[in-house]
mmCIF file of C-alpha atoms and ligand atoms in Angstrom:
data_model
loop_
_atom_site.group_PDB
_atom_site.id
_atom_site.type_symbol
_atom_site.label_atom_id
_atom_site.label_comp_id
_atom_site.label_asym_id
_atom_site.label_seq_id
_atom_site.Cartn_x
_atom_site.Cartn_y
_atom_site.Cartn_z
ATOM 1 C CA UNK A 1 4.809 8.969 -22.269
ATOM 2 C CA UNK A 2 4.738 9.530 -18.533
ATOM 3 C CA UNK A 3 6.724 7.300 -16.229
ATOM 4 C CA UNK A 4 5.071 4.348 -14.617
ATOM 5 C CA UNK A 5 5.208 4.695 -10.850
ATOM 6 C CA UNK A 6 4.038 2.774 -7.807
ATOM 7 C CA UNK A 7 0.349 3.488 -7.454
ATOM 8 C CA UNK A 8 0.564 4.860 -3.925
ATOM 9 C CA UNK A 9 2.443 8.024 -4.884
ATOM 10 C CA UNK A 10 0.665 9.033 -8.077
ATOM 11 C CA UNK A 11 -1.150 12.349 -8.098
ATOM 12 C CA UNK A 12 0.785 14.244 -5.433
ATOM 13 C CA UNK A 13 3.995 15.926 -6.559
ATOM 14 C CA UNK A 14 5.635 15.837 -3.131
ATOM 15 C CA UNK A 15 4.875 12.139 -2.897
ATOM 16 C CA UNK A 16 6.038 11.441 -6.458
ATOM 17 C CA UNK A 17 9.339 13.225 -5.922
ATOM 18 C CA UNK A 18 9.911 11.388 -2.681
ATOM 19 C CA UNK A 19 9.127 8.124 -4.421
ATOM 20 C CA UNK A 20 11.409 8.906 -7.375
ATOM 21 C CA UNK A 21 14.365 10.235 -5.399
ATOM 22 C CA UNK A 22 14.423 8.507 -2.050
ATOM 23 C CA UNK A 23 11.994 5.686 -1.350
ATOM 24 C CA UNK A 24 13.732 2.342 -1.615
ATOM 25 C CA UNK A 25 17.184 3.749 -2.337
ATOM 26 C CA UNK A 26 19.610 1.936 -0.026
ATOM 27 C CA UNK A 27 20.788 4.265 2.735
ATOM 28 C CA UNK A 28 24.095 3.472 4.387
ATOM 29 C CA UNK A 29 24.937 6.690 6.202
ATOM 30 C CA UNK A 30 23.976 7.011 9.831
ATOM 31 C CA UNK A 31 22.648 10.578 9.649
ATOM 32 C CA UNK A 32 20.069 9.662 7.020
ATOM 33 C CA UNK A 33 19.241 6.367 8.722
ATOM 34 C CA UNK A 34 18.506 8.334 11.874
ATOM 35 C CA UNK A 35 16.369 10.882 10.036
ATOM 36 C CA UNK A 36 14.184 8.128 8.572
ATOM 37 C CA UNK A 37 13.968 6.395 11.924
ATOM 38 C CA UNK A 38 12.624 9.552 13.537
ATOM 39 C CA UNK A 39 10.208 10.290 10.709
ATOM 40 C CA UNK A 40 8.904 6.713 10.764
ATOM 41 C CA UNK A 41 8.385 6.738 14.520
ATOM 42 C CA UNK A 42 6.373 9.953 14.226
ATOM 43 C CA UNK A 43 4.416 8.352 11.429
ATOM 44 C CA UNK A 44 3.180 5.529 13.692
ATOM 45 C CA UNK A 45 -0.615 5.637 13.479
ATOM 46 C CA UNK A 46 -0.655 8.425 10.859
ATOM 47 C CA UNK A 47 -0.165 8.570 7.108
ATOM 48 C CA UNK A 48 3.291 8.946 5.626
ATOM 49 C CA UNK A 49 2.220 11.951 3.549
ATOM 50 C CA UNK A 50 1.350 13.771 6.795
ATOM 51 C CA UNK A 51 4.920 13.313 7.978
ATOM 52 C CA UNK A 52 6.425 14.108 4.601
ATOM 53 C CA UNK A 53 4.616 17.441 4.439
ATOM 54 C CA UNK A 54 6.053 18.349 7.831
ATOM 55 C CA UNK A 55 9.546 17.053 7.140
ATOM 56 C CA UNK A 56 11.172 20.481 6.758
ATOM 57 C CA UNK A 57 9.460 21.676 9.934
ATOM 58 C CA UNK A 58 10.833 18.625 11.715
ATOM 59 C CA UNK A 59 14.268 19.366 10.316
ATOM 60 C CA UNK A 60 14.176 22.882 11.781
ATOM 61 C CA UNK A 61 12.653 21.838 15.083
ATOM 62 C CA UNK A 62 15.028 18.905 15.631
ATOM 63 C CA UNK A 63 18.397 20.519 14.819
ATOM 64 C CA UNK A 64 18.628 19.045 11.350
ATOM 65 C CA UNK A 65 18.088 15.550 12.858
ATOM 66 C CA UNK A 66 21.433 15.779 14.648
ATOM 67 C CA UNK A 67 21.220 12.808 17.031
ATOM 68 C CA UNK A 68 24.067 14.116 19.176
ATOM 69 C CA UNK A 69 22.119 17.289 19.915
ATOM 70 C CA UNK A 70 18.785 15.507 20.249
ATOM 71 C CA UNK A 71 20.236 13.064 22.787
ATOM 72 C CA UNK A 72 20.890 16.078 25.042
ATOM 73 C CA UNK A 73 17.452 17.701 24.855
ATOM 74 C CA UNK A 74 16.102 18.796 28.239
ATOM 75 C CA UNK A 75 12.557 19.351 29.466
ATOM 76 C CA UNK A 76 12.426 22.972 28.336
ATOM 77 C CA UNK A 77 13.332 21.905 24.795
ATOM 78 C CA UNK A 78 10.566 19.274 24.968
ATOM 79 C CA UNK A 79 8.110 22.004 25.985
ATOM 80 C CA UNK A 80 9.252 24.154 23.052
ATOM 81 C CA UNK A 81 8.707 21.246 20.688
ATOM 82 C CA UNK A 82 5.235 20.600 22.084
ATOM 83 C CA UNK A 83 4.332 24.215 21.276
ATOM 84 C CA UNK A 84 5.599 23.894 17.691
ATOM 85 C CA UNK A 85 2.503 23.614 15.490
ATOM 86 C CA UNK A 86 4.665 22.710 12.476
ATOM 87 C CA UNK A 87 5.456 19.227 13.776
ATOM 88 C CA UNK A 88 3.413 16.336 15.159
ATOM 89 C CA UNK A 89 2.939 17.374 18.763
ATOM 90 C CA UNK A 90 2.805 14.048 20.489
ATOM 91 C CA UNK A 91 4.515 14.143 23.861
ATOM 92 C CA UNK A 92 5.332 10.439 23.937
ATOM 93 C CA UNK A 93 6.835 10.559 20.451
ATOM 94 C CA UNK A 94 8.829 13.708 21.197
ATOM 95 C CA UNK A 95 10.252 12.129 24.337
ATOM 96 C CA UNK A 96 10.860 8.870 22.489
ATOM 97 C CA UNK A 97 12.953 10.784 19.949
ATOM 98 C CA UNK A 98 15.387 11.749 22.694
ATOM 99 C CA UNK A 99 15.577 8.184 23.986
ATOM 100 C CA UNK A 100 15.995 6.897 20.438
ATOM 101 C CA UNK A 101 18.878 9.304 19.776
ATOM 102 C CA UNK A 102 20.613 8.029 22.914
ATOM 103 C CA UNK A 103 20.103 4.375 21.989
ATOM 104 C CA UNK A 104 21.180 5.091 18.405
ATOM 105 C CA UNK A 105 24.523 6.369 19.691
ATOM 106 C CA UNK A 106 24.899 3.369 21.987
ATOM 107 C CA UNK A 107 24.497 1.125 18.941
ATOM 108 C CA UNK A 108 27.121 3.153 17.090
ATOM 109 C CA UNK A 109 29.474 2.506 19.993
ATOM 110 C CA UNK A 110 28.679 -1.200 20.071
ATOM 111 C CA UNK A 111 28.719 -1.925 16.326
ATOM 112 C CA UNK A 112 30.895 0.793 14.828
ATOM 113 C CA UNK A 113 27.886 2.332 13.079
ATOM 114 C CA UNK A 114 24.119 2.043 13.090
ATOM 115 C CA UNK A 115 24.376 1.221 9.405
ATOM 116 C CA UNK A 116 26.455 -1.862 10.168
ATOM 117 C CA UNK A 117 23.992 -2.929 12.844
ATOM 118 C CA UNK A 118 20.836 -2.542 10.759
ATOM 119 C CA UNK A 119 22.164 -3.823 7.428
ATOM 120 C CA UNK A 120 23.458 -7.006 9.054
ATOM 121 C CA UNK A 121 19.818 -8.092 9.346
ATOM 122 C CA UNK A 122 19.710 -8.434 5.545
ATOM 123 C CA UNK A 123 23.373 -9.453 5.131
ATOM 124 C CA UNK A 124 24.194 -6.012 3.757
ATOM 125 C CA UNK A 125 22.054 -6.370 0.645
ATOM 126 C CA UNK A 126 18.532 -5.187 -0.198
ATOM 127 C CA UNK A 127 15.826 -7.821 -0.393
ATOM 128 C CA UNK A 128 14.233 -7.572 -3.820
ATOM 129 C CA UNK A 129 10.564 -8.428 -3.803
ATOM 130 C CA UNK A 130 8.224 -8.759 -6.766
ATOM 131 C CA UNK A 131 5.306 -6.580 -5.824
ATOM 132 C CA UNK A 132 2.771 -6.397 -8.647
ATOM 133 C CA UNK A 133 0.364 -4.039 -6.934
ATOM 134 C CA UNK A 134 1.447 -1.941 -3.973
ATOM 135 C CA UNK A 135 -1.466 -2.982 -1.797
ATOM 136 C CA UNK A 136 -0.089 -6.528 -1.947
ATOM 137 C CA UNK A 137 3.131 -5.508 -0.215
ATOM 138 C CA UNK A 138 3.154 -6.698 3.385
ATOM 139 C CA UNK A 139 2.716 -4.291 6.307
ATOM 140 C CA UNK A 140 5.203 -6.334 8.291
ATOM 141 C CA UNK A 141 7.133 -9.584 7.993
ATOM 142 C CA UNK A 142 8.859 -12.107 10.265
ATOM 143 C CA UNK A 143 12.095 -10.190 9.638
ATOM 144 C CA UNK A 144 10.584 -6.848 10.642
ATOM 145 C CA UNK A 145 9.262 -8.643 13.763
ATOM 146 C CA UNK A 146 12.804 -9.757 14.560
ATOM 147 C CA UNK A 147 14.298 -6.301 14.003
ATOM 148 C CA UNK A 148 11.490 -4.661 15.983
ATOM 149 C CA UNK A 149 12.126 -6.980 18.933
ATOM 150 C CA UNK A 150 15.840 -6.298 18.821
ATOM 151 C CA UNK A 151 15.366 -2.516 18.619
ATOM 152 C CA UNK A 152 12.945 -2.618 21.546
ATOM 153 C CA UNK A 153 15.294 -4.766 23.570
ATOM 154 C CA UNK A 154 17.968 -2.119 23.074
ATOM 155 C CA UNK A 155 15.588 0.586 24.298
ATOM 156 C CA UNK A 156 14.067 2.123 21.167
ATOM 157 C CA UNK A 157 10.476 3.386 21.390
ATOM 158 C CA UNK A 158 7.731 3.427 18.737
ATOM 159 C CA UNK A 159 9.450 0.727 16.704
ATOM 160 C CA UNK A 160 6.665 -1.790 16.227
ATOM 161 C CA UNK A 161 7.009 -4.266 13.396
ATOM 162 C CA UNK A 162 4.912 -2.162 10.986
ATOM 163 C CA UNK A 163 6.995 0.952 11.636
ATOM 164 C CA UNK A 164 10.133 -1.129 11.132
ATOM 165 C CA UNK A 165 8.878 -2.572 7.861
ATOM 166 C CA UNK A 166 8.048 0.916 6.532
ATOM 167 C CA UNK A 167 11.561 1.911 7.594
ATOM 168 C CA UNK A 168 13.052 -1.031 5.708
ATOM 169 C CA UNK A 169 11.141 -0.003 2.580
ATOM 170 C CA UNK A 170 12.134 3.655 2.859
ATOM 171 C CA UNK A 171 15.829 2.946 3.450
ATOM 172 C CA UNK A 172 16.048 0.357 0.706
ATOM 173 C CA UNK A 173 16.620 -2.688 2.898
ATOM 174 C CA UNK A 174 13.736 -4.079 0.915
ATOM 175 C CA UNK A 175 12.738 -3.136 -2.633
ATOM 176 C CA UNK A 176 8.951 -3.003 -2.672
ATOM 177 C CA UNK A 177 8.540 -0.949 -5.822
ATOM 178 C CA UNK A 178 5.918 -2.412 -8.110
ATOM 179 C CA UNK A 179 7.651 -4.502 -10.762
ATOM 180 C CA UNK A 180 6.286 -2.199 -13.477
ATOM 181 C CA UNK A 181 7.514 0.959 -11.692
ATOM 182 C CA UNK A 182 10.422 2.671 -13.451
ATOM 183 C CA UNK A 183 12.314 2.676 -10.144
ATOM 184 C CA UNK A 184 12.053 -1.078 -9.553
ATOM 185 C CA UNK A 185 15.214 -1.827 -11.503
ATOM 186 C CA UNK A 186 17.011 1.382 -10.619
ATOM 187 C CA UNK A 187 17.193 1.425 -6.835
HETATM 188 ZN ZN1 ZN B 1 7.962 2.662 -7.373
#
């Protein structure tokens, strides 16, 4: 018998693997939290599968998501990135990535780690929802509004409430697996 998965990923192997291995698994290390933050900001207005398919290209283009290097990118690097057909060539998002790397490091300085900062919003523990059908899961919540406002106040770009909620789902701050999904009780 095949495994029962959240309906949104079924039928695409890349999507299924991402769902099985990563989506909703709590992430506590800053490097991975930064990677998801960048991928989610590029996703704004597009589909997640579009970003996922380009993830390895992003990894190559953005120095393996090394925020210390990204924070130092200059205008010639931005021009290189805007010529890279393997990524999403959106000038505002590319520039925002540099700003976001800088703000990310400021938060590390202020809180000890970005992980500490972001997980404090849920008291360090994932919120476990009871989603029956994935389309019922919210696109954003009062909590993602709060986090979005705080991120923006600190200088982050492309962190609207919907982007933040998708980020919370991806990094396991919230468990939005369908209750019948084999991962619901595992993550
Ligand atoms: Zn699932």
